[in-house]
Short mmCIF file of C-alpha atoms and ligand atoms in Angstrom, two decimals:
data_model
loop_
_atom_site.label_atom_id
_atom_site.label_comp_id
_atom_site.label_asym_id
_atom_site.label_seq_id
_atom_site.Cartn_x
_atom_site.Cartn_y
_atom_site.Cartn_z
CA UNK A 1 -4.10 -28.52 -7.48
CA UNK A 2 -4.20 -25.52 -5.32
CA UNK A 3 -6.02 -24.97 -2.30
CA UNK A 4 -7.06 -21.52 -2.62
CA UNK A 5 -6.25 -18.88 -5.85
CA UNK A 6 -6.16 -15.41 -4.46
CA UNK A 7 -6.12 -11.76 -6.69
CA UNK A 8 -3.37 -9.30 -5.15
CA UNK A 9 -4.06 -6.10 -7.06
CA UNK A 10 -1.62 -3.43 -6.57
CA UNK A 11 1.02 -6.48 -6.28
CA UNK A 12 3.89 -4.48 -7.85
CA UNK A 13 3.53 -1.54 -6.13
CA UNK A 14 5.11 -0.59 -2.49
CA UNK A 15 3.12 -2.32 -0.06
CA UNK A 16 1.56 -4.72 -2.56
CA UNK A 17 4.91 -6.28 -3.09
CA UNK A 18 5.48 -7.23 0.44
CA UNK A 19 1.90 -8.60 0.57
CA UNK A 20 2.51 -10.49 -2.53
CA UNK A 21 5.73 -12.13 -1.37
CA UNK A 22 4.46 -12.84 2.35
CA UNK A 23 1.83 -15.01 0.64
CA UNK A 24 3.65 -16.66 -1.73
CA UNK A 25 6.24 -17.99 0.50
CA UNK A 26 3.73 -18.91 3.26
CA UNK A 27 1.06 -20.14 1.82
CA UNK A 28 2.85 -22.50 -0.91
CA UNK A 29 -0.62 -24.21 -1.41
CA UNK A 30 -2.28 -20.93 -2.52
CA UNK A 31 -2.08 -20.09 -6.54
CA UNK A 32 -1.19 -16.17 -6.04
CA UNK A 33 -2.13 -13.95 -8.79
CA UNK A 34 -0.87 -10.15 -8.81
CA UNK A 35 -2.83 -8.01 -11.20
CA UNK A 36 -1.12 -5.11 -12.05
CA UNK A 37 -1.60 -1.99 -14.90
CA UNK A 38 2.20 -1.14 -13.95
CA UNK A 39 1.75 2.57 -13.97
CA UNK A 40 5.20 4.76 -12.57
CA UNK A 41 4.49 3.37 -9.13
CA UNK A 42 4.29 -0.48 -10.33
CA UNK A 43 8.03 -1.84 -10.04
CA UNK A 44 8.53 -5.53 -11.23
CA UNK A 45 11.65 -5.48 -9.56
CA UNK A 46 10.13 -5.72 -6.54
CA UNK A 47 9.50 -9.31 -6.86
CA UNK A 48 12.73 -10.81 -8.49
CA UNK A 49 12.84 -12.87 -5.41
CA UNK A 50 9.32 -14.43 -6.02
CA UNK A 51 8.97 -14.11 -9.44
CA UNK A 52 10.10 -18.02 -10.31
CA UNK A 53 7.84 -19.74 -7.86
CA UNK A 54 5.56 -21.90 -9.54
CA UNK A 55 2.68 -20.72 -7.06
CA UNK A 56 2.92 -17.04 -8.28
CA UNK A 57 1.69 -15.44 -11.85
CA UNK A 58 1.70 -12.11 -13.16
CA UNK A 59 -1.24 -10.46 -14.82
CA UNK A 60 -0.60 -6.95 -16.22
CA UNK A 61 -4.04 -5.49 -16.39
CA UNK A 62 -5.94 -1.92 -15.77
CA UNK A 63 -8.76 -2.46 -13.08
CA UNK A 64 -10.68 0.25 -15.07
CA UNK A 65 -11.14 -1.95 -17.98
CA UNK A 66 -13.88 -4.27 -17.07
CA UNK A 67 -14.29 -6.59 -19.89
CA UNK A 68 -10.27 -7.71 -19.12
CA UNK A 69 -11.00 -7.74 -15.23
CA UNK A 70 -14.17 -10.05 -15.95
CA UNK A 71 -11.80 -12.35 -18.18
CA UNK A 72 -9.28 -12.71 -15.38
CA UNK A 73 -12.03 -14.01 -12.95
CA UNK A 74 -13.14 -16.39 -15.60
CA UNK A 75 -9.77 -17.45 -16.61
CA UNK A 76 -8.77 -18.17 -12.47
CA UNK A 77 -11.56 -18.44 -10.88
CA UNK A 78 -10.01 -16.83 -7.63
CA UNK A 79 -11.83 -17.30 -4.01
CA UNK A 80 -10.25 -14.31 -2.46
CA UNK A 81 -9.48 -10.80 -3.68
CA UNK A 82 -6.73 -8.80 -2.11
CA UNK A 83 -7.25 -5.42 -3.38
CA UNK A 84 -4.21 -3.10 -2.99
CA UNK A 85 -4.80 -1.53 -6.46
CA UNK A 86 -4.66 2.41 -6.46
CA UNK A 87 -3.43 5.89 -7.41
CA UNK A 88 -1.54 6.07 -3.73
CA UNK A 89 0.08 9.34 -3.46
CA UNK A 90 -2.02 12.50 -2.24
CA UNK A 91 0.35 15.78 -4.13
CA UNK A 92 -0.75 13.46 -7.29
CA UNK A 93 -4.24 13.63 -6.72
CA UNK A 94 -4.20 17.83 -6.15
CA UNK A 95 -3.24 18.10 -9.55
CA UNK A 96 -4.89 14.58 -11.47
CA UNK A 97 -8.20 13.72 -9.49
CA UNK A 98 -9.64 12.46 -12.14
CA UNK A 99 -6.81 9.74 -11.99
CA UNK A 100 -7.79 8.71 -8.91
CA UNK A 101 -11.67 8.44 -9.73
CA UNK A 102 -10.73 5.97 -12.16
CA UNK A 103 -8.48 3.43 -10.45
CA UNK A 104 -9.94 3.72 -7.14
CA UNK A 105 -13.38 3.98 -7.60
CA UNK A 106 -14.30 2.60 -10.96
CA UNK A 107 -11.39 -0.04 -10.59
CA UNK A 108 -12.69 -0.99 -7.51
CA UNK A 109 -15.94 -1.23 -8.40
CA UNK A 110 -15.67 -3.32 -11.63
CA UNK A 111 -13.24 -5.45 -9.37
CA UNK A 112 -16.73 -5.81 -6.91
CA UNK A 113 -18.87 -6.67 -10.13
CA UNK A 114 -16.54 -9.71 -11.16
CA UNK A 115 -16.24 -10.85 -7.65
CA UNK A 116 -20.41 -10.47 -7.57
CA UNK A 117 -20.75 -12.45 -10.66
CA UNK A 118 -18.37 -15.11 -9.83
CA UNK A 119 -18.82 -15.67 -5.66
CA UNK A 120 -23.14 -15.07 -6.17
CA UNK A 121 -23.92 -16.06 -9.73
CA UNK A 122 -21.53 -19.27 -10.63
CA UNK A 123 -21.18 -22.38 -8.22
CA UNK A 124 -17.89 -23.39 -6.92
CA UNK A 125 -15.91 -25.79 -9.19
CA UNK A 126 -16.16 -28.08 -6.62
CA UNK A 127 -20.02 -28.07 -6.99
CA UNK A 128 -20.92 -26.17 -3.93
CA UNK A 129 -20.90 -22.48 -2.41
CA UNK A 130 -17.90 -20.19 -2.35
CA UNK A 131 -17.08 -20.85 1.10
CA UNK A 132 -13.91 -19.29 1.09
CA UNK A 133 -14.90 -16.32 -0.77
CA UNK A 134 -13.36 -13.17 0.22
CA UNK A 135 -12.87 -9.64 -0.89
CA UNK A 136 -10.52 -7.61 1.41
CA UNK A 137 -10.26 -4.03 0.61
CA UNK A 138 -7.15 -2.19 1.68
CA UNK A 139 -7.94 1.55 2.56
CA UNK A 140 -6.52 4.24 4.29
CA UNK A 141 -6.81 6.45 7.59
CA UNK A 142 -6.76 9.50 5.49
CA UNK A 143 -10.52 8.83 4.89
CA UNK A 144 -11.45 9.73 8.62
CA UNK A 145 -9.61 13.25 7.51
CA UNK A 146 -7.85 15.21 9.91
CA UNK A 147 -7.30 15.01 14.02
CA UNK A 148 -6.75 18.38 16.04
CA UNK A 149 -4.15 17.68 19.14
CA UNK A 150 -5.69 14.87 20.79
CA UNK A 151 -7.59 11.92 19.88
CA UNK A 152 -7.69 8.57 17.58
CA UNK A 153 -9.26 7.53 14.58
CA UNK A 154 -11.74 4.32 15.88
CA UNK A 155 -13.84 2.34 13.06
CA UNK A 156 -16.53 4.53 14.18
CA UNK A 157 -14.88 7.68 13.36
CA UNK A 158 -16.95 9.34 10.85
CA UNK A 159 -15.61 9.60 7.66
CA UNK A 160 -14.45 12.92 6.24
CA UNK A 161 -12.39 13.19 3.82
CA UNK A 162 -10.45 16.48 2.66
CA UNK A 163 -7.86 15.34 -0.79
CA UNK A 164 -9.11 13.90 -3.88
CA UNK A 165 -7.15 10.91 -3.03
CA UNK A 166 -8.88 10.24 0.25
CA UNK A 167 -12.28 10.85 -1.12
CA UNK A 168 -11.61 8.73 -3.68
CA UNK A 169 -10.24 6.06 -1.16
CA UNK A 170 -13.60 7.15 0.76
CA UNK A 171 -15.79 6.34 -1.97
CA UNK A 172 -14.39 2.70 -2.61
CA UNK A 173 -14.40 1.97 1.19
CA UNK A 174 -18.62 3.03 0.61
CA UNK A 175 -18.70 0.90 -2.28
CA UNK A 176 -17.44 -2.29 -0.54
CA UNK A 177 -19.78 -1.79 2.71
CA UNK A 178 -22.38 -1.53 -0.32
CA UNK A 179 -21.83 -4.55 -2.01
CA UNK A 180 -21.83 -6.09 1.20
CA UNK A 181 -24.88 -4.73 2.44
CA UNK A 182 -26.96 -4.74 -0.93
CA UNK A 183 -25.28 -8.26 -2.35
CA UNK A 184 -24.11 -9.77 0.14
CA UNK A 185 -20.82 -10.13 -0.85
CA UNK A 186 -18.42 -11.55 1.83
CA UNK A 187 -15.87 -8.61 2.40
CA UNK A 188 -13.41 -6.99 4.92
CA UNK A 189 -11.80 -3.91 4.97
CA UNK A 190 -8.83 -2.37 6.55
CA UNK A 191 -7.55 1.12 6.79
CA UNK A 192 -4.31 1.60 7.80
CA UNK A 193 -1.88 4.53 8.84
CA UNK A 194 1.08 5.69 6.61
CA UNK A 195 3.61 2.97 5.93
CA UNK A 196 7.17 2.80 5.54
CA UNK A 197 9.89 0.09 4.37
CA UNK A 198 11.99 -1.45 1.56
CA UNK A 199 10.70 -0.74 -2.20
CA UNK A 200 8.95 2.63 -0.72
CA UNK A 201 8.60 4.66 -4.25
CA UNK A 202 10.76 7.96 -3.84
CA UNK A 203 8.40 10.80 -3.78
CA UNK A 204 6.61 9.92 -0.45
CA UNK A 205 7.86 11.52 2.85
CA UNK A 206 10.59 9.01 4.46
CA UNK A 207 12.05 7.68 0.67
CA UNK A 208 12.28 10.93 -0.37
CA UNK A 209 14.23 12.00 2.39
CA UNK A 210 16.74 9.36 2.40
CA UNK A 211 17.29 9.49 -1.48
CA UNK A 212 17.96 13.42 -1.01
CA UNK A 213 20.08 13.48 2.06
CA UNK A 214 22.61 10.07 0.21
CA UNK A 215 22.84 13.14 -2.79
CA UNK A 216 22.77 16.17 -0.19
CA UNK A 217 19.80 18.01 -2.16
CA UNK A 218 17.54 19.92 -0.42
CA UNK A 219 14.88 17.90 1.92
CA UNK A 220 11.48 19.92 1.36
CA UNK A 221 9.04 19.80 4.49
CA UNK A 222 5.72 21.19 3.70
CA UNK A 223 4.26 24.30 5.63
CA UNK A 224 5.74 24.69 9.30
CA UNK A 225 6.39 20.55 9.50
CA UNK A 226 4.65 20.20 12.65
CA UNK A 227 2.06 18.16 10.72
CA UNK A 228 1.92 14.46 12.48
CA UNK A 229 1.44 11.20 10.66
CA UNK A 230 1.48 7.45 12.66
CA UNK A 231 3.77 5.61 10.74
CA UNK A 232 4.06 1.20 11.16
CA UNK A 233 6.58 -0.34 9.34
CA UNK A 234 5.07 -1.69 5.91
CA UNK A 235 6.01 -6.07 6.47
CA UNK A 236 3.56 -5.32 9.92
CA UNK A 237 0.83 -3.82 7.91
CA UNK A 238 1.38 -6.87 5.62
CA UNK A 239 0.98 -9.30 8.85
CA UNK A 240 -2.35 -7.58 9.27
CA UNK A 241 -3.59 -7.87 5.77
CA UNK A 242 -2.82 -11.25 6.13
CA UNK A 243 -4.70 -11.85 9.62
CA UNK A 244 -7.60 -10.37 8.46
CA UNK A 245 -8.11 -11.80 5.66
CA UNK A 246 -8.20 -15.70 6.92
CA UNK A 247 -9.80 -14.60 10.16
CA UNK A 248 -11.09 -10.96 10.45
CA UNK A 249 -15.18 -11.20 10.50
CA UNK A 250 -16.98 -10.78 7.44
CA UNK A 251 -18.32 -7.36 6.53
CA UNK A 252 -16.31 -5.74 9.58
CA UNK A 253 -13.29 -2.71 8.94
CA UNK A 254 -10.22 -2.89 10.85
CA UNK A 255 -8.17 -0.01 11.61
CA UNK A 256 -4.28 -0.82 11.53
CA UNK A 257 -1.58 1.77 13.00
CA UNK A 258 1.53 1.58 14.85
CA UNK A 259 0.67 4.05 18.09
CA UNK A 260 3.84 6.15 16.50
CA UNK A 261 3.35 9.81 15.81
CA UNK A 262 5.60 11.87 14.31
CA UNK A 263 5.70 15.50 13.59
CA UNK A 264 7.36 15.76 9.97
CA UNK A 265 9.96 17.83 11.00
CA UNK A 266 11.12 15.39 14.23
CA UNK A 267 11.01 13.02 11.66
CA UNK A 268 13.07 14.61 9.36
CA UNK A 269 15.31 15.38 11.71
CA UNK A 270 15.70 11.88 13.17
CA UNK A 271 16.19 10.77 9.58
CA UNK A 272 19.38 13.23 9.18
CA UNK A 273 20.85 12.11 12.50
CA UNK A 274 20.65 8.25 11.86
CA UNK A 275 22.17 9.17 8.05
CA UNK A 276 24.53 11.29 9.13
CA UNK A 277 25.67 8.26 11.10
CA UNK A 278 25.29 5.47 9.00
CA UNK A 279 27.34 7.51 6.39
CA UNK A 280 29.92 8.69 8.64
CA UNK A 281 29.61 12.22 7.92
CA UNK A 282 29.97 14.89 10.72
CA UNK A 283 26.43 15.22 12.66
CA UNK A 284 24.38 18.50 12.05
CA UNK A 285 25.79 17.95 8.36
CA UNK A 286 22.17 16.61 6.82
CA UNK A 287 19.89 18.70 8.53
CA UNK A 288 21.02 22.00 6.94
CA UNK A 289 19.56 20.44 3.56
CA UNK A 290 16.33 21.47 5.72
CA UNK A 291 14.27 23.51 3.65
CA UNK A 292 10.78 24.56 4.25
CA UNK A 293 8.84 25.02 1.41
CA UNK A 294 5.05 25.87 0.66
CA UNK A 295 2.25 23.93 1.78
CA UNK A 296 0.10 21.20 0.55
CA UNK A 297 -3.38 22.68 -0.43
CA UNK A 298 -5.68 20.70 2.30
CA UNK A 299 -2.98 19.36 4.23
CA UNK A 300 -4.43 17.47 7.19
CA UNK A 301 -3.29 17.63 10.60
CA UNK A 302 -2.92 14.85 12.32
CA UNK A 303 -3.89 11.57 11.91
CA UNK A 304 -3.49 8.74 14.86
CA UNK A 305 -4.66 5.14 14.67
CA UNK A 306 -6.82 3.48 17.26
CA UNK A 307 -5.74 -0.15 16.88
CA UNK A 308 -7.43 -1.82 19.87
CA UNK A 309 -9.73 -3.78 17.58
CA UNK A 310 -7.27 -5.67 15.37
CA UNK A 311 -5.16 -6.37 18.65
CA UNK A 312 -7.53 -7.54 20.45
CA UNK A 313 -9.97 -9.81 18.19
CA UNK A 314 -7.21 -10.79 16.02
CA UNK A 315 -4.09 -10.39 18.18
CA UNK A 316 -1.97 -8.57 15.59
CA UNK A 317 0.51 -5.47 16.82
CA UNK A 318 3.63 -4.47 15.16
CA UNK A 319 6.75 -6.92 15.39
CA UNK A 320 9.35 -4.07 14.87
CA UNK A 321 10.02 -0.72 16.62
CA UNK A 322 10.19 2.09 14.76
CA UNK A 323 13.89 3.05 15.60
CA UNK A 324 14.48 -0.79 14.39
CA UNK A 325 12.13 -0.60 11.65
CA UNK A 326 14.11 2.79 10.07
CA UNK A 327 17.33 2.11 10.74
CA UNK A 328 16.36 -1.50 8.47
CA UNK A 329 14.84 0.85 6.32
CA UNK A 330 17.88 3.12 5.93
CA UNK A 331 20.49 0.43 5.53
CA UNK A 332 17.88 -1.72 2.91
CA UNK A 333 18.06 2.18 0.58
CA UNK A 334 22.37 2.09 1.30
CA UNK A 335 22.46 -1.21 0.34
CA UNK A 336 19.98 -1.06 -2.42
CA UNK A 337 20.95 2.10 -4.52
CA UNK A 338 20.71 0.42 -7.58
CA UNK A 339 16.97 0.06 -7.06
CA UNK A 340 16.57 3.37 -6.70
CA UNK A 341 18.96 4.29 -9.29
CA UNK A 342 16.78 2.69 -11.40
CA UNK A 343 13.08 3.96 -10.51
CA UNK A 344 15.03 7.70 -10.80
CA UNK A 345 16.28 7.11 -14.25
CA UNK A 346 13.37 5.31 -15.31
CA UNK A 347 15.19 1.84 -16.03
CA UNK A 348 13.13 0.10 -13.97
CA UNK A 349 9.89 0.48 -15.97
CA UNK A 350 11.96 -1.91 -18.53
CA UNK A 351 12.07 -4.58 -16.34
CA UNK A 352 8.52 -6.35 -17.54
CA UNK A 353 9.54 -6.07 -20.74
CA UNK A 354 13.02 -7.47 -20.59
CA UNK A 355 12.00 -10.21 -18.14
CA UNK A 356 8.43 -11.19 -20.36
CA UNK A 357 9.50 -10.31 -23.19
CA UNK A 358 6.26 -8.44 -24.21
CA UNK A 359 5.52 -4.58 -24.85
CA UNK A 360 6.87 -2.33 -22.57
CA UNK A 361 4.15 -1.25 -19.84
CA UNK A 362 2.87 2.52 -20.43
P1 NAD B 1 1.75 2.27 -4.71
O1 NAD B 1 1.42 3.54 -5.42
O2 NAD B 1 3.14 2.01 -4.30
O3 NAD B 1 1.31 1.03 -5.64
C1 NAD B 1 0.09 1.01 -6.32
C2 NAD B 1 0.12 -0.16 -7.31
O4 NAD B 1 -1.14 -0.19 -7.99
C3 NAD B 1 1.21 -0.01 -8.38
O5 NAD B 1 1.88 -1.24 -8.57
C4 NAD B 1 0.41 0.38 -9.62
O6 NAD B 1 1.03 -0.05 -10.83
C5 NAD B 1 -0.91 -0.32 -9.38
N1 NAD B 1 -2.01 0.33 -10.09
C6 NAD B 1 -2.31 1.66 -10.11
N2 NAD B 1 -3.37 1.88 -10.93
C7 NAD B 1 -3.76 0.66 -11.40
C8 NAD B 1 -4.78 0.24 -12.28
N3 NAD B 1 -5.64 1.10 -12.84
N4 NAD B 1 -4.90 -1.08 -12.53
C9 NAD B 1 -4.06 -1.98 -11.96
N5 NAD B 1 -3.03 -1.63 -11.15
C10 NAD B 1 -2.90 -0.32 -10.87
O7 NAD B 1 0.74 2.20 -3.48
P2 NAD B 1 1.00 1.68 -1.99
O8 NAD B 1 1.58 2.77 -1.21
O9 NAD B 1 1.65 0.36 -2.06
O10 NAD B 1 -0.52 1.49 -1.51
C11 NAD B 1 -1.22 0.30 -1.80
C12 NAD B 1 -2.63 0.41 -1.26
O11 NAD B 1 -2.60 0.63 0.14
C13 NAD B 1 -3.43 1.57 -1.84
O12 NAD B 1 -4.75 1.15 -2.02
C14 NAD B 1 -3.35 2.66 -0.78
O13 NAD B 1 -4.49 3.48 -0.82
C15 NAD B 1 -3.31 1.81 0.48
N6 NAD B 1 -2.61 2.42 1.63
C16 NAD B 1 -1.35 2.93 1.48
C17 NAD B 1 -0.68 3.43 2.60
C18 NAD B 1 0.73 3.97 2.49
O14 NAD B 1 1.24 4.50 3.48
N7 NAD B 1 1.42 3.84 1.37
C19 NAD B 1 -1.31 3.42 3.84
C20 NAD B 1 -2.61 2.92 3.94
C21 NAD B 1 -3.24 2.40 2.83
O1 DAU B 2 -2.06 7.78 6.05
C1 DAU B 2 -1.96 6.83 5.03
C2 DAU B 2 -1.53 7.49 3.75
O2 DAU B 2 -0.15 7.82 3.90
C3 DAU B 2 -1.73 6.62 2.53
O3 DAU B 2 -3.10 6.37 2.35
C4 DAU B 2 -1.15 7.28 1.28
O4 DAU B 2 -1.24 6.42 0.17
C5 DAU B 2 0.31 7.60 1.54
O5 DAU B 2 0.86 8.27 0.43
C6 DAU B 2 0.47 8.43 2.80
O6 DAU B 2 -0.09 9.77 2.62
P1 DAU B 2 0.65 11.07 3.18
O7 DAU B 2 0.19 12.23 2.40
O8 DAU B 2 0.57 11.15 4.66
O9 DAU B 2 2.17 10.67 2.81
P2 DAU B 2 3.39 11.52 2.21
O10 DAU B 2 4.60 10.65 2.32
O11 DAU B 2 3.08 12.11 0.89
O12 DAU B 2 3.53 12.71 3.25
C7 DAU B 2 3.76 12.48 4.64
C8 DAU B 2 3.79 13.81 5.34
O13 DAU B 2 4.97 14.52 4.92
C9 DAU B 2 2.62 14.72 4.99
O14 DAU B 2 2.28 15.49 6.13
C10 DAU B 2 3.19 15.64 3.89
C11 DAU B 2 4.65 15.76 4.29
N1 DAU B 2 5.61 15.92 3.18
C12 DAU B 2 5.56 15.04 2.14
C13 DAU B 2 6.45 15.14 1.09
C14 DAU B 2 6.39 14.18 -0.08
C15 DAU B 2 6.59 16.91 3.24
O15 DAU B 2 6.64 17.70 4.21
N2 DAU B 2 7.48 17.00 2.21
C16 DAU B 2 7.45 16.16 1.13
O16 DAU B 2 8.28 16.32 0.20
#
């Protein structure tokens, strides 16, 4: 009998995956269920270390569909909802928006309905209240849109969104506050600056990078590069999700960064040194793959995280530097090639279906 049976959504995905394994090997008392559509960014391989532990099962399901979400909560009867669930990646959204409206806001809503239904309208099977009962919504900074020079993104930073992936990120961050206010449904939310780690899917900045420079192709930085994101190493942001889950307080936001800007080019740059190096090749050799190449429509700025809250309710800050937390990066892609052999040729969407033997995800 398990103590608590907690949703992941999102679970096979970059940062899902780490959350997903950092619960089931801590919390061997919790029943962990990832529910997971496995679109191109949803990567069973990310879990062959987890994926025989009798405290973790795998649900493929669409969030959109909300006659399958509602049979999941009936069939588990979960007392927590991690929601990492979502159409992640911003050139994406320029050209699919309606994409985005789907997962992230009608996903996330018919998510909010089952967790209504259950948590409000059903007693616990133990006979009382959902005591436990939590919904934790993992956002984004980009919903706070874009900084000038100076400044942080607080909680109270209004939100502005500029891409259809941050106003759709925007919208479900509204939609949670509402269920919370209108329903009272117990909920937290955190948004969090860009991560970066192990299983990072190869079309977002710092993947991308390393998978050109190991195959010397050209390493496109948007615009003039002097655009600055914060960036926290993804197994910290997964620390967080976990902190403020059991003991953020209920209905508040949390933001989550590293204090670590980076213009894209200094970035890139650094990337090509610490390559260079870890390939042996002569230094300066990586860096004349530099290519700059149009912008992104509505690129933002700057965005910097404000994490004084989470540090100082909950206690959380990063456990890795970034120079530590890139170089792991960098050796886990060297050492790891096959992974991303396979998400380039497309082997690795065959995984589910060689390892459940069932039809192969869309
Ligand atoms: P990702 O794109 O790597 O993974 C998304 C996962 O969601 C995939 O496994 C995919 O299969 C699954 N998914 C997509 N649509 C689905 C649907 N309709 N039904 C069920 N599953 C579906 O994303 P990520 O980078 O790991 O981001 C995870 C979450 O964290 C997202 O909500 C994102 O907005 C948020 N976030 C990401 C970052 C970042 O830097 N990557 C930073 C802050 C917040
Ligand atoms: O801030 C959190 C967000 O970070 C998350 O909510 C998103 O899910 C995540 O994708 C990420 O969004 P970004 O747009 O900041 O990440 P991306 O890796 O796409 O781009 C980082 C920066 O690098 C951005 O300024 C655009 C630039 N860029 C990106 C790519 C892919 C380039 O210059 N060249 C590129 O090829």
């Amino acid at each position: 009998m398990y103590q608590r049976t907690v949703f992941i959504t999102g679970g096979a995905g970059f940062i899902g995956s780490h959350v997903v394994r950092l619960f089931v090997n801590k919390y061997p008392n919790y029943k962990i269920v990832n529910l997971d559509a496995l679109t191109y960014a949803g990567n069973l391989e990310n879990l062959k270390d987890v994926e025989d532990k009798p405290n973790y099962v795998f649900e493929k399901i669409d969030i959109v569909d909300a006659a399958a979400v509602n049979e999941l909560f009936k069939k588990y009867q979960p007392d927590g909802v991690i929601h990492l669930a979502a159409e992640s990646h911003v050139d994406r959204s320029i050209h699919s928006p309606l994409d985005f409206v789907y997962t992230n806001v009608i996903g996330t809503v018919n998510l909010l309905n089952a967790a209504k239904d259950l948590w409000l309208g059903t007693t616990h099977p133990s006979g009382g209240t959902w005591e436990q009962a939590r919904f934790h919504h993992v956002s984004t900074d980009e919903v706070y849109g874009s900084l000038g020079e100076t400044g942080f993104f607080t909680e109270a930073t209004p939100y502005d969104p500029h891409s259809p992936y941050s106003a759709s990120k925007a919208a479900s961050d509204h939609f949670v506050k509402a269920y919370a206010d209108t329903y009272g449904l117990p909920i937290v939310i955190t948004n969090c600056s860009n991560n970066y780690g192990p299983n990072h899917f190869p079309e977002k900045l710092i993947p991308l990078m390393i998978h050109n420079i190991i195959h010397n192709k050209p390493l496109p930085v948007y615009g003039d590069g002097k655009n600055t994101r914060d960036w926290l190493y993804v197994i910290d942001h997964a620390r967080a999700i976990d902190l403020v889950f059991h003991k953020g307080r209920n209905g508040e936001k949390y933001n989550v960064g590293g204090f670590n800007e980076w213009k894209n080019i200094d970035l890139v740059k650094l990337l090509c040194k610490l390559m260079d190096e870890k390939l042996g090749r002569p230094a300066g050799t990586s860096e004349q793959l530099i290519t700059f190449v149009k912008d992104r429509p509505g690129h933002d700025l700057r965005y910097a995280i404000d994490a004084t809250k989470i540090h100082k309710e909950l206690g959380w800050s990063p456990s890795v530097t970034f120079e530590e937390g890139l170089s792991q990066t960098i050796d886990w892609f060297l050492n790891n090639q096959e992974w991303l052999n396979h998400v380039t040729s497309g082997e690795y969407q065959q995984y589910y279906k060689k390892q459940y033997n069932l039809d192969a995800p869309k």
